[in-house]
XYZ file of C-alpha atoms in Angstrom:
781
model
C -35.308 -1.601 -27.373
C -38.512 -2.941 -28.850
C -41.178 -0.993 -30.638
C -44.563 -2.215 -31.795
C -45.917 -0.909 -35.041
C -49.554 -0.604 -35.980
C -50.975 -1.235 -32.562
C -54.528 -0.874 -33.944
C -54.041 -4.005 -35.990
C -52.930 -5.898 -32.917
C -56.119 -4.862 -31.114
C -58.156 -5.866 -34.163
C -56.333 -9.207 -34.191
C -57.459 -9.996 -30.650
C -61.066 -9.135 -31.550
C -61.304 -11.311 -34.630
C -59.116 -14.189 -33.442
C -62.114 -16.283 -32.235
C -63.580 -16.180 -35.727
C -60.611 -18.189 -37.060
C -61.467 -21.072 -34.793
C -65.165 -21.614 -35.613
C -66.496 -24.938 -36.759
C -66.643 -23.860 -40.392
C -64.829 -26.355 -42.602
C -61.784 -25.462 -44.715
C -63.656 -25.390 -47.958
C -65.799 -22.507 -46.794
C -62.661 -20.580 -45.664
C -60.905 -21.151 -48.969
C -63.693 -19.469 -50.838
C -63.235 -16.206 -48.930
C -61.017 -13.370 -50.119
C -57.447 -13.391 -48.732
C -56.368 -10.287 -46.803
C -52.619 -9.675 -46.166
C -51.236 -7.853 -43.107
C -48.473 -7.954 -40.494
C -46.927 -6.071 -37.588
C -43.348 -6.189 -36.360
C -41.019 -5.488 -33.407
C -37.461 -4.136 -33.751
C -34.579 -4.770 -31.389
C -32.501 -1.655 -32.084
C -29.510 -3.039 -30.177
C -28.833 -5.728 -32.793
C -31.190 -5.051 -35.757
C -33.344 -8.173 -35.186
C -36.951 -7.793 -36.495
C -39.749 -10.195 -35.497
C -42.746 -10.245 -37.875
C -46.266 -11.181 -36.680
C -48.517 -12.280 -39.558
C -52.090 -10.799 -39.372
C -53.326 -12.098 -42.732
C -56.955 -13.362 -43.059
C -58.341 -16.259 -45.126
C -54.804 -17.202 -46.228
C -52.666 -20.312 -45.888
C -49.683 -19.391 -48.113
C -47.242 -16.558 -47.543
C -44.361 -14.965 -49.435
C -42.160 -12.375 -47.725
C -39.867 -9.933 -49.527
C -37.617 -8.359 -46.863
C -36.441 -5.461 -49.030
C -32.760 -6.467 -48.978
C -32.856 -9.170 -51.650
C -33.860 -11.964 -49.269
C -37.275 -13.656 -48.799
C -39.155 -16.229 -46.722
C -42.333 -18.385 -46.799
C -42.625 -18.741 -43.029
C -45.779 -17.517 -41.330
C -43.964 -15.410 -38.704
C -40.319 -15.020 -39.783
C -37.482 -13.382 -37.818
C -34.941 -11.311 -39.751
C -31.702 -9.469 -38.745
C -30.918 -6.262 -40.621
C -27.981 -3.930 -40.917
C -28.553 -0.185 -40.522
C -30.774 1.258 -43.228
C -34.384 1.742 -44.381
C -36.211 -1.247 -45.914
C -39.635 -1.837 -47.559
C -41.108 -5.212 -46.526
C -43.789 -6.781 -48.776
C -46.033 -9.713 -47.689
C -48.140 -11.574 -50.267
C -50.798 -13.797 -48.668
C -52.973 -16.276 -50.690
C -55.339 -19.232 -50.245
C -56.263 -22.397 -52.070
C -59.025 -20.755 -54.102
C -56.483 -18.501 -55.735
C -57.283 -15.368 -53.799
C -54.196 -13.293 -52.880
C -53.406 -9.939 -51.362
C -50.252 -7.911 -50.592
C -49.310 -5.647 -47.703
C -46.164 -3.589 -47.305
C -44.563 -1.485 -44.625
C -41.291 0.462 -44.231
C -38.856 -0.005 -41.355
C -35.703 1.881 -40.341
C -32.868 0.151 -38.503
C -30.540 2.311 -36.332
C -28.150 0.061 -34.445
C -25.843 2.307 -32.349
C -22.366 2.237 -33.924
C -19.336 1.554 -31.710
C -16.773 4.342 -31.897
C -13.978 3.742 -34.411
C -11.360 5.850 -36.135
C -12.046 8.302 -37.730
C -13.697 9.998 -34.736
C -15.603 13.283 -35.215
C -18.262 13.163 -32.425
C -20.918 14.138 -34.987
C -22.418 10.712 -35.710
C -26.099 10.664 -34.779
C -26.103 6.948 -34.146
C -22.578 6.448 -32.718
C -21.938 5.386 -29.142
C -19.182 7.721 -27.911
C -19.121 6.414 -24.343
C -15.585 6.519 -22.905
C -14.164 4.821 -19.846
C -12.560 7.336 -17.455
C -9.951 6.699 -14.797
C -7.787 8.551 -12.293
C -10.384 11.284 -11.708
C -10.934 12.432 -15.304
C -14.437 13.178 -16.626
C -15.567 13.104 -20.275
C -18.419 14.744 -22.191
C -19.426 15.643 -25.747
C -19.947 19.385 -26.201
C -20.156 21.944 -28.978
C -16.785 23.342 -30.072
C -16.188 26.201 -27.620
C -13.545 27.917 -29.776
C -13.875 27.434 -33.553
C -10.377 28.563 -34.537
C -6.889 27.298 -35.270
C -6.870 23.787 -36.700
C -10.582 23.221 -35.932
C -12.780 26.074 -37.236
C -16.033 24.057 -37.551
C -18.947 24.611 -35.206
C -19.468 20.967 -34.381
C -19.292 18.516 -31.520
C -15.974 17.745 -29.818
C -14.823 15.565 -26.947
C -14.164 17.337 -23.633
C -11.660 15.901 -21.117
C -11.555 17.442 -17.637
C -8.488 16.686 -15.503
C -8.586 16.976 -11.714
C -4.828 17.060 -11.105
C -3.881 13.391 -10.695
C -0.979 11.756 -12.505
C -1.938 9.485 -15.413
C -5.645 10.305 -15.405
C -7.295 9.809 -18.773
C -9.985 8.256 -20.964
C -10.180 5.061 -23.022
C -12.297 3.908 -25.975
C -12.965 0.259 -26.809
C -13.014 0.513 -30.598
C -15.535 -1.147 -32.867
C -12.810 -1.618 -35.476
C -9.245 -2.017 -34.156
C -6.456 0.273 -35.332
C -4.129 -1.580 -37.712
C -0.614 -0.112 -37.800
C 0.722 -2.427 -40.477
C 0.887 0.371 -43.061
C -0.772 3.534 -41.729
C 1.266 4.382 -38.657
C 0.210 7.979 -37.921
C -2.747 9.056 -35.769
C -3.672 12.723 -36.084
C -6.109 14.736 -34.017
C -7.097 18.330 -33.382
C -6.452 19.142 -29.736
C -7.334 22.286 -27.762
C -5.409 23.473 -24.724
C -4.649 26.851 -23.223
C -1.499 25.580 -21.511
C 1.638 23.973 -22.913
C 1.759 20.286 -21.998
C 2.303 16.785 -23.363
C -0.392 14.506 -24.767
C 0.222 10.768 -24.523
C -1.638 8.511 -26.975
C -1.573 4.838 -26.055
C -2.819 1.935 -28.188
C -3.478 -1.257 -26.251
C -3.962 -4.940 -26.882
C -3.768 -5.681 -23.159
C -2.177 -4.099 -20.079
C 1.156 -5.679 -20.970
C 0.951 -5.294 -24.766
C 0.765 -1.715 -25.976
C 2.526 1.064 -27.834
C 2.501 4.747 -26.993
C 3.723 8.096 -28.330
C 3.912 11.460 -26.567
C 3.497 14.753 -28.471
C 3.874 18.291 -27.105
C 1.086 20.852 -27.343
C 2.039 24.524 -27.454
C -0.946 25.778 -25.444
C -2.260 28.021 -28.271
C -5.800 26.635 -28.583
C -6.639 24.209 -31.390
C -3.491 22.561 -32.793
C -3.136 19.505 -35.029
C -1.032 16.822 -33.342
C 0.601 13.889 -35.146
C 1.431 10.686 -33.285
C 3.861 8.641 -35.381
C 4.032 4.990 -34.336
C 6.946 2.881 -35.517
C 5.634 -0.590 -34.694
C 3.141 -2.872 -36.409
C 0.153 -4.531 -34.790
C -3.593 -4.364 -34.341
C -4.892 -2.451 -31.335
C -8.554 -2.521 -30.199
C -8.236 0.127 -27.477
C -7.318 3.826 -27.689
C -6.255 5.679 -24.524
C -5.575 9.417 -24.133
C -3.634 10.968 -21.233
C -3.551 14.754 -20.953
C -0.217 15.691 -19.335
C 0.633 11.996 -18.784
C 2.586 11.751 -15.512
C 1.970 15.449 -14.822
C -0.781 16.954 -12.692
C -2.278 19.593 -14.998
C -5.885 20.565 -14.242
C -8.531 22.014 -16.534
C -10.774 21.125 -19.453
C -9.270 20.166 -22.806
C -10.918 19.295 -26.126
C -10.127 16.966 -29.025
C -11.715 16.179 -32.384
C -11.107 14.760 -35.869
C -9.083 11.699 -34.898
C -7.870 10.115 -38.140
C -5.336 7.508 -39.219
C -2.894 8.207 -42.019
C 0.147 6.740 -43.666
C 3.343 8.076 -42.113
C 5.456 9.872 -44.719
C 8.924 8.350 -44.745
C 11.721 10.781 -45.603
C 14.455 9.629 -47.982
C 16.971 7.284 -46.426
C 20.763 7.170 -46.788
C 22.516 4.139 -48.246
C 24.527 1.986 -45.847
C 28.302 2.052 -45.669
C 30.374 -1.065 -46.327
C 29.768 -3.917 -43.907
C 32.323 -6.179 -42.211
C 31.865 -9.084 -39.821
C 35.605 -9.430 -39.251
C 37.103 -9.002 -35.764
C 39.658 -6.577 -37.196
C 37.177 -3.998 -38.504
C 33.744 -5.170 -37.344
C 30.949 -2.960 -38.695
C 27.412 -4.363 -38.935
C 25.515 -1.886 -41.161
C 22.857 -4.268 -42.604
C 24.000 -3.390 -46.105
C 23.678 -6.998 -47.308
C 20.357 -8.823 -47.483
C 21.887 -11.770 -45.644
C 23.381 -9.586 -42.889
C 21.816 -11.698 -40.158
C 22.509 -15.139 -41.622
C 25.632 -15.693 -39.496
C 24.111 -14.263 -36.305
C 22.698 -16.692 -33.747
C 19.269 -15.929 -32.272
C 18.896 -17.106 -28.660
C 15.526 -15.821 -27.512
C 15.811 -12.634 -29.577
C 15.065 -12.811 -33.292
C 17.165 -10.456 -35.427
C 15.958 -9.600 -38.946
C 16.907 -6.977 -41.529
C 14.111 -4.476 -42.221
C 13.645 -1.016 -43.732
C 14.478 1.708 -41.237
C 11.114 2.700 -39.707
C 12.445 6.065 -38.491
C 14.711 7.946 -40.886
C 13.545 11.435 -39.931
C 16.350 12.183 -37.467
C 20.002 13.231 -37.287
C 21.315 10.012 -35.688
C 20.413 7.275 -38.175
C 19.074 7.867 -41.675
C 20.188 4.459 -42.997
C 17.804 2.639 -45.321
C 18.119 -0.718 -43.559
C 18.462 -1.668 -39.910
C 18.190 -4.723 -37.697
C 14.967 -5.491 -35.845
C 15.309 -7.388 -32.545
C 12.111 -9.034 -31.267
C 12.597 -10.239 -27.712
C 10.904 -13.392 -26.320
C 9.269 -12.528 -22.947
C 9.631 -16.139 -21.788
C 13.434 -15.970 -21.991
C 15.153 -13.945 -19.255
C 18.483 -14.198 -21.031
C 17.274 -13.557 -24.600
C 20.219 -12.500 -26.764
C 21.866 -12.407 -30.182
C 25.387 -13.735 -30.743
C 28.023 -12.738 -33.295
C 31.125 -14.936 -33.671
C 34.512 -14.108 -35.229
C 37.398 -16.126 -36.619
C 40.006 -14.209 -34.613
C 40.177 -12.501 -31.231
C 39.093 -8.877 -30.710
C 41.812 -6.235 -30.251
C 41.249 -3.537 -27.592
C 44.683 -2.053 -27.847
C 43.917 -0.518 -31.233
C 40.190 -0.234 -30.496
C 38.508 1.455 -27.532
C 35.297 -0.573 -27.746
C 32.020 -0.633 -29.666
C 29.423 1.864 -30.777
C 25.832 0.819 -31.435
C 22.834 2.815 -32.627
C 19.663 1.758 -30.793
C 15.965 2.616 -31.113
C 13.710 1.740 -28.166
C 10.145 2.741 -27.362
C 11.050 3.404 -23.713
C 13.623 5.401 -21.764
C 15.899 3.355 -19.538
C 16.053 0.203 -21.662
C 19.049 -1.792 -20.469
C 21.437 -2.787 -23.264
C 24.317 -5.063 -22.301
C 27.272 -6.050 -24.454
C 29.134 -9.165 -23.339
C 32.266 -10.586 -24.972
C 33.216 -14.252 -24.577
C 35.582 -16.931 -25.820
C 33.305 -18.931 -28.133
C 35.190 -22.159 -27.431
C 34.536 -21.847 -23.692
C 31.173 -20.070 -23.702
C 29.615 -19.361 -20.302
C 32.220 -21.542 -18.598
C 35.065 -19.261 -19.636
C 36.106 -15.708 -18.793
C 34.113 -12.791 -20.095
C 33.785 -9.025 -19.935
C 30.641 -6.963 -20.194
C 29.555 -3.333 -20.386
C 26.001 -2.065 -19.925
C 24.324 1.122 -21.137
C 20.771 2.434 -20.912
C 18.717 4.336 -23.442
C 17.998 7.970 -22.620
C 15.291 8.738 -25.188
C 12.058 7.041 -26.236
C 10.885 6.343 -29.771
C 14.125 7.746 -31.169
C 17.554 6.668 -32.343
C 20.609 7.246 -30.163
C 24.191 6.012 -30.227
C 25.473 4.051 -27.237
C 29.158 3.451 -26.465
C 30.597 0.311 -24.855
C 34.253 0.777 -23.861
C 36.507 -2.144 -22.957
C 39.900 -2.046 -21.269
C 42.998 -2.824 -23.294
C 43.581 -5.723 -20.903
C 40.681 -7.511 -22.657
C 42.608 -7.749 -25.942
C 43.196 -11.079 -27.665
C 40.852 -12.995 -25.355
C 37.402 -12.946 -26.910
C 35.857 -13.871 -30.260
C 32.119 -13.739 -29.537
C 29.780 -10.775 -28.943
C 26.543 -11.391 -27.029
C 23.945 -8.612 -27.211
C 21.211 -8.454 -24.542
C 18.172 -6.217 -24.221
C 16.700 -6.136 -20.685
C 18.922 -8.909 -19.333
C 17.307 -11.160 -16.676
C 13.826 -9.729 -17.330
C 10.716 -11.459 -18.632
C 9.610 -8.725 -20.978
C 8.592 -8.552 -24.590
C 9.911 -5.809 -26.784
C 10.823 -4.769 -30.290
C 14.067 -2.838 -30.725
C 16.014 -1.588 -33.730
C 19.808 -1.563 -34.049
C 22.278 -0.290 -36.631
C 25.933 0.625 -37.217
C 27.231 -1.853 -34.652
C 30.982 -1.303 -34.942
C 34.407 -1.266 -33.369
C 35.865 2.198 -32.990
C 39.505 3.163 -32.707
C 41.329 4.219 -29.595
C 42.707 7.681 -30.409
C 46.147 7.811 -28.823
C 46.305 7.058 -25.104
C 43.716 9.356 -23.490
C 44.869 8.687 -19.940
C 48.237 9.026 -18.205
C 49.893 5.890 -16.831
C 49.794 5.810 -13.044
C 52.830 6.761 -10.983
C 54.578 4.275 -8.713
C 52.432 3.319 -5.745
C 53.570 3.081 -2.124
C 51.597 2.068 0.967
C 54.510 2.850 3.275
C 53.987 5.620 5.815
C 57.308 7.207 4.855
C 56.285 7.946 1.257
C 52.591 6.994 1.171
C 51.163 7.444 -2.347
C 48.029 5.521 -3.355
C 47.954 5.807 -7.175
C 46.091 2.561 -8.019
C 48.912 1.466 -10.255
C 48.274 -1.903 -8.555
C 45.282 -3.264 -6.663
C 45.737 -2.156 -3.011
C 42.772 -4.088 -1.595
C 45.006 -6.386 0.500
C 45.935 -3.405 2.687
C 42.513 -1.743 2.688
C 39.557 -2.590 4.936
C 36.075 -1.524 3.818
C 33.739 -0.551 6.657
C 30.698 0.554 4.689
C 32.864 2.105 1.966
C 33.833 -0.563 -0.572
C 36.935 0.362 -2.587
C 37.697 -1.171 -6.002
C 40.116 -0.241 -8.785
C 38.451 0.927 -12.023
C 39.307 2.791 -15.225
C 39.216 6.556 -14.698
C 35.677 7.541 -15.839
C 36.688 11.192 -16.351
C 40.227 11.820 -17.620
C 39.462 14.792 -19.904
C 40.547 17.430 -17.386
C 43.672 19.109 -16.008
C 43.460 17.679 -12.472
C 43.509 13.908 -12.979
C 44.364 12.168 -16.235
C 45.367 8.895 -14.547
C 44.251 5.663 -16.183
C 43.252 3.945 -12.946
C 41.405 5.319 -9.933
C 39.641 3.998 -6.859
C 35.845 3.720 -6.732
C 34.231 3.960 -3.280
C 30.613 2.784 -2.994
C 29.123 4.109 0.218
C 26.571 2.078 2.224
C 23.545 4.244 3.023
C 22.656 2.192 6.113
C 25.894 3.178 7.879
C 26.192 6.762 9.092
C 29.924 6.192 9.740
C 30.737 4.307 6.528
C 34.463 4.489 5.863
C 37.502 2.974 4.164
C 40.573 2.129 6.236
C 44.217 1.969 5.122
C 46.770 0.444 7.482
C 50.439 1.439 7.329
C 53.655 -0.268 8.374
C 54.953 2.463 10.711
C 53.758 5.664 12.369
C 53.215 8.784 10.243
C 55.698 11.669 10.466
C 54.385 15.250 10.321
C 57.692 16.824 11.170
C 58.959 15.911 7.725
C 55.515 16.050 6.084
C 52.685 18.585 6.189
C 49.691 16.318 5.559
C 47.907 14.585 2.705
C 46.640 15.478 -0.727
C 43.745 13.573 -2.245
C 42.064 13.871 -5.640
C 38.315 13.398 -5.354
C 35.427 13.117 -7.837
C 31.945 13.434 -6.292
C 28.585 13.489 -8.109
C 27.342 16.156 -5.693
C 28.735 19.532 -4.707
C 29.825 20.319 -1.140
C 30.561 16.698 -0.234
C 32.149 16.404 3.211
C 35.412 14.418 3.128
C 37.196 13.553 6.392
C 40.674 12.075 6.826
C 41.005 10.590 10.321
C 44.206 9.149 11.778
C 44.209 6.357 14.369
C 46.547 3.942 16.088
C 45.570 0.640 14.490
C 46.392 -1.297 17.658
C 43.980 0.808 19.740
C 41.331 1.643 17.115
C 38.411 3.803 18.241
C 39.411 3.457 21.891
C 42.707 5.224 21.302
C 43.650 8.806 20.419
C 42.788 10.141 16.996
C 42.867 13.316 14.932
C 40.781 14.250 11.931
C 40.644 16.966 9.272
C 37.428 17.683 7.310
C 37.411 19.250 3.839
C 34.432 20.090 1.629
C 34.461 19.526 -2.126
C 33.536 22.228 -4.564
C 31.632 21.693 -7.798
C 29.919 18.400 -8.625
C 31.097 15.790 -11.123
C 34.638 17.051 -11.564
C 38.053 16.042 -10.266
C 39.539 18.333 -7.605
C 42.508 18.044 -5.285
C 41.887 18.410 -1.549
C 44.528 19.163 1.085
C 44.437 17.744 4.640
C 47.091 19.367 6.851
C 48.221 17.879 10.174
C 50.361 19.446 12.910
C 53.896 18.347 13.875
C 52.546 17.201 17.248
C 50.543 14.514 15.366
C 53.799 12.778 14.419
C 54.726 9.246 15.511
C 51.245 8.455 16.837
C 49.153 7.036 14.016
C 49.455 4.177 11.528
C 45.908 3.911 10.229
C 44.129 6.265 7.802
C 40.313 6.276 7.914
C 38.597 7.995 4.970
C 34.989 9.147 5.376
C 32.544 10.568 2.827
C 29.553 12.396 4.369
C 30.457 11.406 7.936
C 27.391 10.959 10.148
C 24.971 10.867 7.212
C 22.926 8.004 5.769
C 23.853 8.559 2.135
C 24.148 6.054 -0.733
C 26.613 7.359 -3.298
C 29.608 6.438 -5.442
C 32.832 8.478 -5.288
C 36.175 8.249 -7.085
C 39.564 8.918 -5.490
C 43.149 9.013 -6.719
C 46.687 10.127 -5.858
C 46.143 9.911 -2.095
C 49.620 10.979 -1.013
C 51.583 12.389 1.882
C 53.183 15.721 0.981
C 55.130 18.730 2.190
C 58.130 19.750 4.241
C 56.417 19.688 7.613
C 56.604 22.278 10.421
C 53.239 23.707 9.426
C 54.378 24.742 5.979
C 52.385 24.399 2.818
C 54.568 21.572 1.641
C 57.716 21.165 -0.356
C 60.505 23.663 -0.786
C 59.605 27.267 -1.551
C 61.380 29.915 -3.549
C 62.826 31.382 -0.374
C 66.111 29.931 0.859
C 66.033 31.886 4.131
C 63.426 33.589 6.283
C 60.426 35.352 4.779
C 60.507 39.161 4.875
C 57.847 41.830 4.512
C 57.027 42.544 0.869
C 58.344 45.868 -0.382
C 56.833 46.157 -3.836
C 53.750 45.231 -5.832
C 53.016 42.814 -7.354
C 53.724 40.135 -4.718
C 54.116 36.680 -6.312
C 55.426 34.822 -3.219
C 58.060 33.117 -5.377
C 60.892 34.740 -3.398
C 61.237 35.577 0.287
C 58.951 38.647 0.099
C 55.647 37.861 1.766
C 53.071 38.898 4.365
C 54.719 37.996 7.675
C 52.477 39.757 10.201
C 49.388 38.053 11.628
C 46.946 39.423 14.206
C 44.017 38.007 16.177
C 42.092 38.266 19.443
C 44.717 36.098 21.141
C 47.750 37.839 19.686
C 50.140 36.840 16.920
C 49.722 33.095 17.549
C 46.101 33.036 16.419
C 46.936 33.663 12.749
C 50.111 32.229 11.202
C 51.273 33.257 7.715
C 54.026 31.368 5.857
C 55.357 30.731 2.394
C 54.212 27.370 1.050
C 54.031 25.217 -2.034
C 50.907 25.684 -4.162
C 48.358 23.169 -2.744
C 46.691 22.762 -6.146
C 48.703 23.926 -9.129
C 45.776 23.982 -11.531
C 43.241 26.202 -13.260
C 44.192 29.879 -13.189
C 47.165 29.328 -10.880
C 49.938 26.899 -11.748
C 52.671 28.802 -9.935
C 54.954 26.935 -7.548
C 54.649 28.943 -4.329
C 51.931 30.887 -2.510
C 51.094 32.552 0.830
C 49.556 30.145 3.380
C 47.484 31.614 6.249
C 46.360 29.375 9.124
C 43.663 30.710 11.503
C 43.262 28.897 14.820
C 39.959 27.680 16.215
C 38.298 29.943 18.801
C 39.588 33.341 17.645
C 37.510 36.308 16.520
C 36.728 36.242 12.816
C 38.515 39.599 12.305
C 41.869 37.821 12.665
C 44.037 38.149 9.551
C 47.339 39.240 8.024
C 48.812 42.584 7.056
C 51.849 44.039 5.372
C 53.350 47.513 5.548
C 54.958 48.506 2.282
C 57.338 51.473 1.952
C 55.603 54.848 2.041
C 53.852 55.742 -1.162
C 53.759 52.176 -2.522
C 49.947 52.023 -2.819
C 48.827 54.847 -5.111
C 45.103 55.494 -4.769
C 44.932 56.842 -8.288
C 45.251 53.199 -9.334
C 42.430 51.755 -7.305
C 41.841 48.164 -8.596
C 43.516 45.354 -6.658
C 43.562 41.757 -7.853
C 44.476 38.638 -5.877
C 44.086 34.876 -6.302
C 42.553 32.966 -3.360
C 42.110 29.278 -2.475
C 40.580 27.390 0.481
C 38.615 24.246 1.230
C 35.575 26.315 2.250
C 32.614 27.368 0.161
C 31.252 30.919 0.027
C 34.128 32.711 1.755
C 33.912 36.488 2.219
C 37.277 38.306 2.272
C 37.656 41.736 3.957
C 40.320 44.158 2.673
C 41.445 47.360 4.424
C 43.872 50.214 3.564
C 45.779 52.159 6.214
C 48.892 54.203 6.918
C 51.821 52.802 8.911
C 52.777 54.675 10.915
C 49.498 56.544 11.286
C 49.527 60.329 11.006
C 49.206 62.567 14.024
C 46.565 63.728 14.202
C 44.965 60.563 12.786
C 43.521 60.904 9.312
C 40.652 58.751 8.047
C 41.230 55.413 6.336
C 39.092 54.250 3.387
C 36.091 52.082 4.219
C 36.790 48.337 4.073
C 35.886 46.361 0.958
C 34.160 42.940 1.142
C 34.346 40.375 -1.644
C 32.632 36.982 -1.540
C 33.772 33.915 -3.470
C 30.551 31.983 -4.185
C 31.201 28.267 -3.958
C 34.861 28.114 -4.851
C 36.059 25.392 -2.489
C 39.364 23.789 -3.567
C 39.544 25.997 -6.642
C 41.783 28.955 -7.340
C 39.636 32.042 -7.872
C 40.675 35.583 -8.747
C 38.861 38.450 -7.046
C 39.057 42.211 -7.537
C 38.561 44.865 -4.855
C 38.357 48.622 -5.338
C 38.392 51.237 -2.581
C 35.887 54.029 -3.151
C 34.921 57.298 -1.445
C 38.575 57.938 -0.654
C 39.399 60.968 1.514
C 41.181 63.875 -0.144
C 44.237 63.241 1.955
C 46.439 61.302 2.085
C 46.831 60.405 -1.582
C 48.868 57.259 -1.003
C 48.767 54.434 1.540
C 51.256 51.751 2.447
C 49.503 49.108 4.639
C 47.186 46.428 3.227
C 45.129 44.241 5.593
C 43.510 40.934 4.563
C 40.876 39.306 6.824
C 39.665 35.972 5.380
C 36.175 34.694 6.214
C 35.194 37.984 7.857
C 31.883 39.154 6.347
C 30.452 42.470 7.504
C 28.969 42.232 11.012
C 30.877 39.077 12.026
C 33.678 40.657 14.088
C 32.307 39.373 17.397
C 31.916 35.808 16.124
C 34.635 33.212 16.637
C 36.047 30.479 14.417
C 34.731 26.983 15.186
C 37.691 25.099 13.695
C 41.121 25.661 12.257
C 40.972 27.306 8.836
C 43.632 27.421 6.098
C 43.671 29.961 3.273
C 46.084 30.445 0.367
C 46.837 33.660 -1.562
C 48.863 34.464 -4.657
C 49.637 37.148 -7.248
C 48.601 40.289 -5.344
C 48.805 43.271 -7.699
C 47.414 46.697 -8.634
C 46.057 47.174 -12.154
């Protein structure tokens, strides 16, 4: 931007210019009186001023530029900083005549935005780059309140609902985080959301912190950075990865020193294999640690304001992006013991969630050429301390004397991480139960993973390996070893096959039990039996069962009929049959069980035939039971029997229960009933309780009261009661049912009817498959 001053003098200059070039000699000119004068142009983009000398009858010039500098040039050029200056020109000639002329100039070079930012600078360029759909403007504070009560200018950010839309400022002075690590700003929002502040050197070199806004108008936000560096670009995301829309305001962006809370002194340090504990207590803590692409140094803890690590000193790991296998190595004089110790604990601070941390143990004499074991963990928080655990099997004892620590193994990434309290921790007792004897014989099949069974197992989209039980803190499966099945998502019929030596016998056995751990609820599990010589082309039979709750061990029961005996010598195990699902499941104690002949398995408390129960409560531990079944096809459609508890766990660890099998294709009102002696069921005590178990989710049970024999004339029976078990597959659940609106007469009843899976309005529907239900501990309270 150029501006000419004193245009009238320029015009006058053009008029008189010919007079300077007449044929008068110099002596005549020197005798005239000198007259000083000048004009100038200003480039307001850079402060450069060009002076045009208009002096008359002069041949000597002295310029005073008003900033302590001068010149004797006729038409000098001068660059100024912002400010107001008085320029004085003294012009003279040989005869001694001199004259002075002065003028005042003001320089206003637009300032590039830098922290602090207030949006009130008259000469500051507040232009922001926008991206992702955001728009930016400078407006007057629309709501002087909260943390920003001034009526002044603020920055306005308008989001249009895209993820990671925001604004960026190229700063005139970069932000230096070497000492002052906190950026504060006043931010206005009428909705609760997160604000992400990112400081950039380049697209691949940056640091960022996210702070939550409460949605209460103007609030002061503090962004505490824990790294050092100089950053020339400031980026603001409103709602970061979210899609919030609206206009938001910010102001008063300042940089301050981050207050560091008091730290806690380190505990004693040991670099011995027996009691390894790297606490960074000593100044030379890292002197015996080898850096291989990652430089480890001892520094003051940059983040002591937390409950995980308040230590005064920590280790800083700076990773070389050019080294995929950057690591730090710690060597010992003796081998590590994982009989007494369960593994390692390590406190880690990372700026990102999901940072991969891998702990590898080696024999230092053999290095990469020798055996090793490794355990990986990932960070779950950003810009915060957390403690990671790396457990090793006792079989790794007395083999390894080197620890290798990797951050982001096999990646070309740069990063700065902090570590502390890297230690061995003790194995408390033996948390798991040693596995029972394993058998892959059809006569006493019991897959316990005491040994690796892979030689007899064929993966067909379901790869089975033996691993340490990842979840032994429960009452269902405390075994030390289990099987891990990784399902191939590309195969709808992914399965695992187990071949046996002879045909399976379901005259002596009732079926199979299998302990399953699934990360998702309602997982479909199918046990299919085949003749291995004929495969898919031959006969087969299969039983499906659905798991209950997610991420917990549960025991499933797969019952087969006596007519399935002596036909099959291959077990095919499916998870989510017919689905394209990628998932990992755990199995254990896959065993044949029971006494056969359709029973629930094993011997019961009854040495003879079951008889109709005569008293309450009914515990099914003796021969008293429900022995009468009814259905749309007669007695054969529903079969009750005494059986062994299919899952002695949770609220029911009793030995024996009532087993009710409903055939496929019968009306859903099929069930069981028992006629007690007259007067047994007193309606003055109206609350029944019973424990139920099945492999189905969301079963509705229907209960009815009646008289047997019925009165003549017939008197009314109480209305049926429906009780639903929500979820509940493969879990014992206790339900209560109370009969209400009872007729005045009779006052006692003696027949109780139980109809499983018979919700109101379903009488005309039929069962689509065989169903098995278990009952126990029927009582009045």
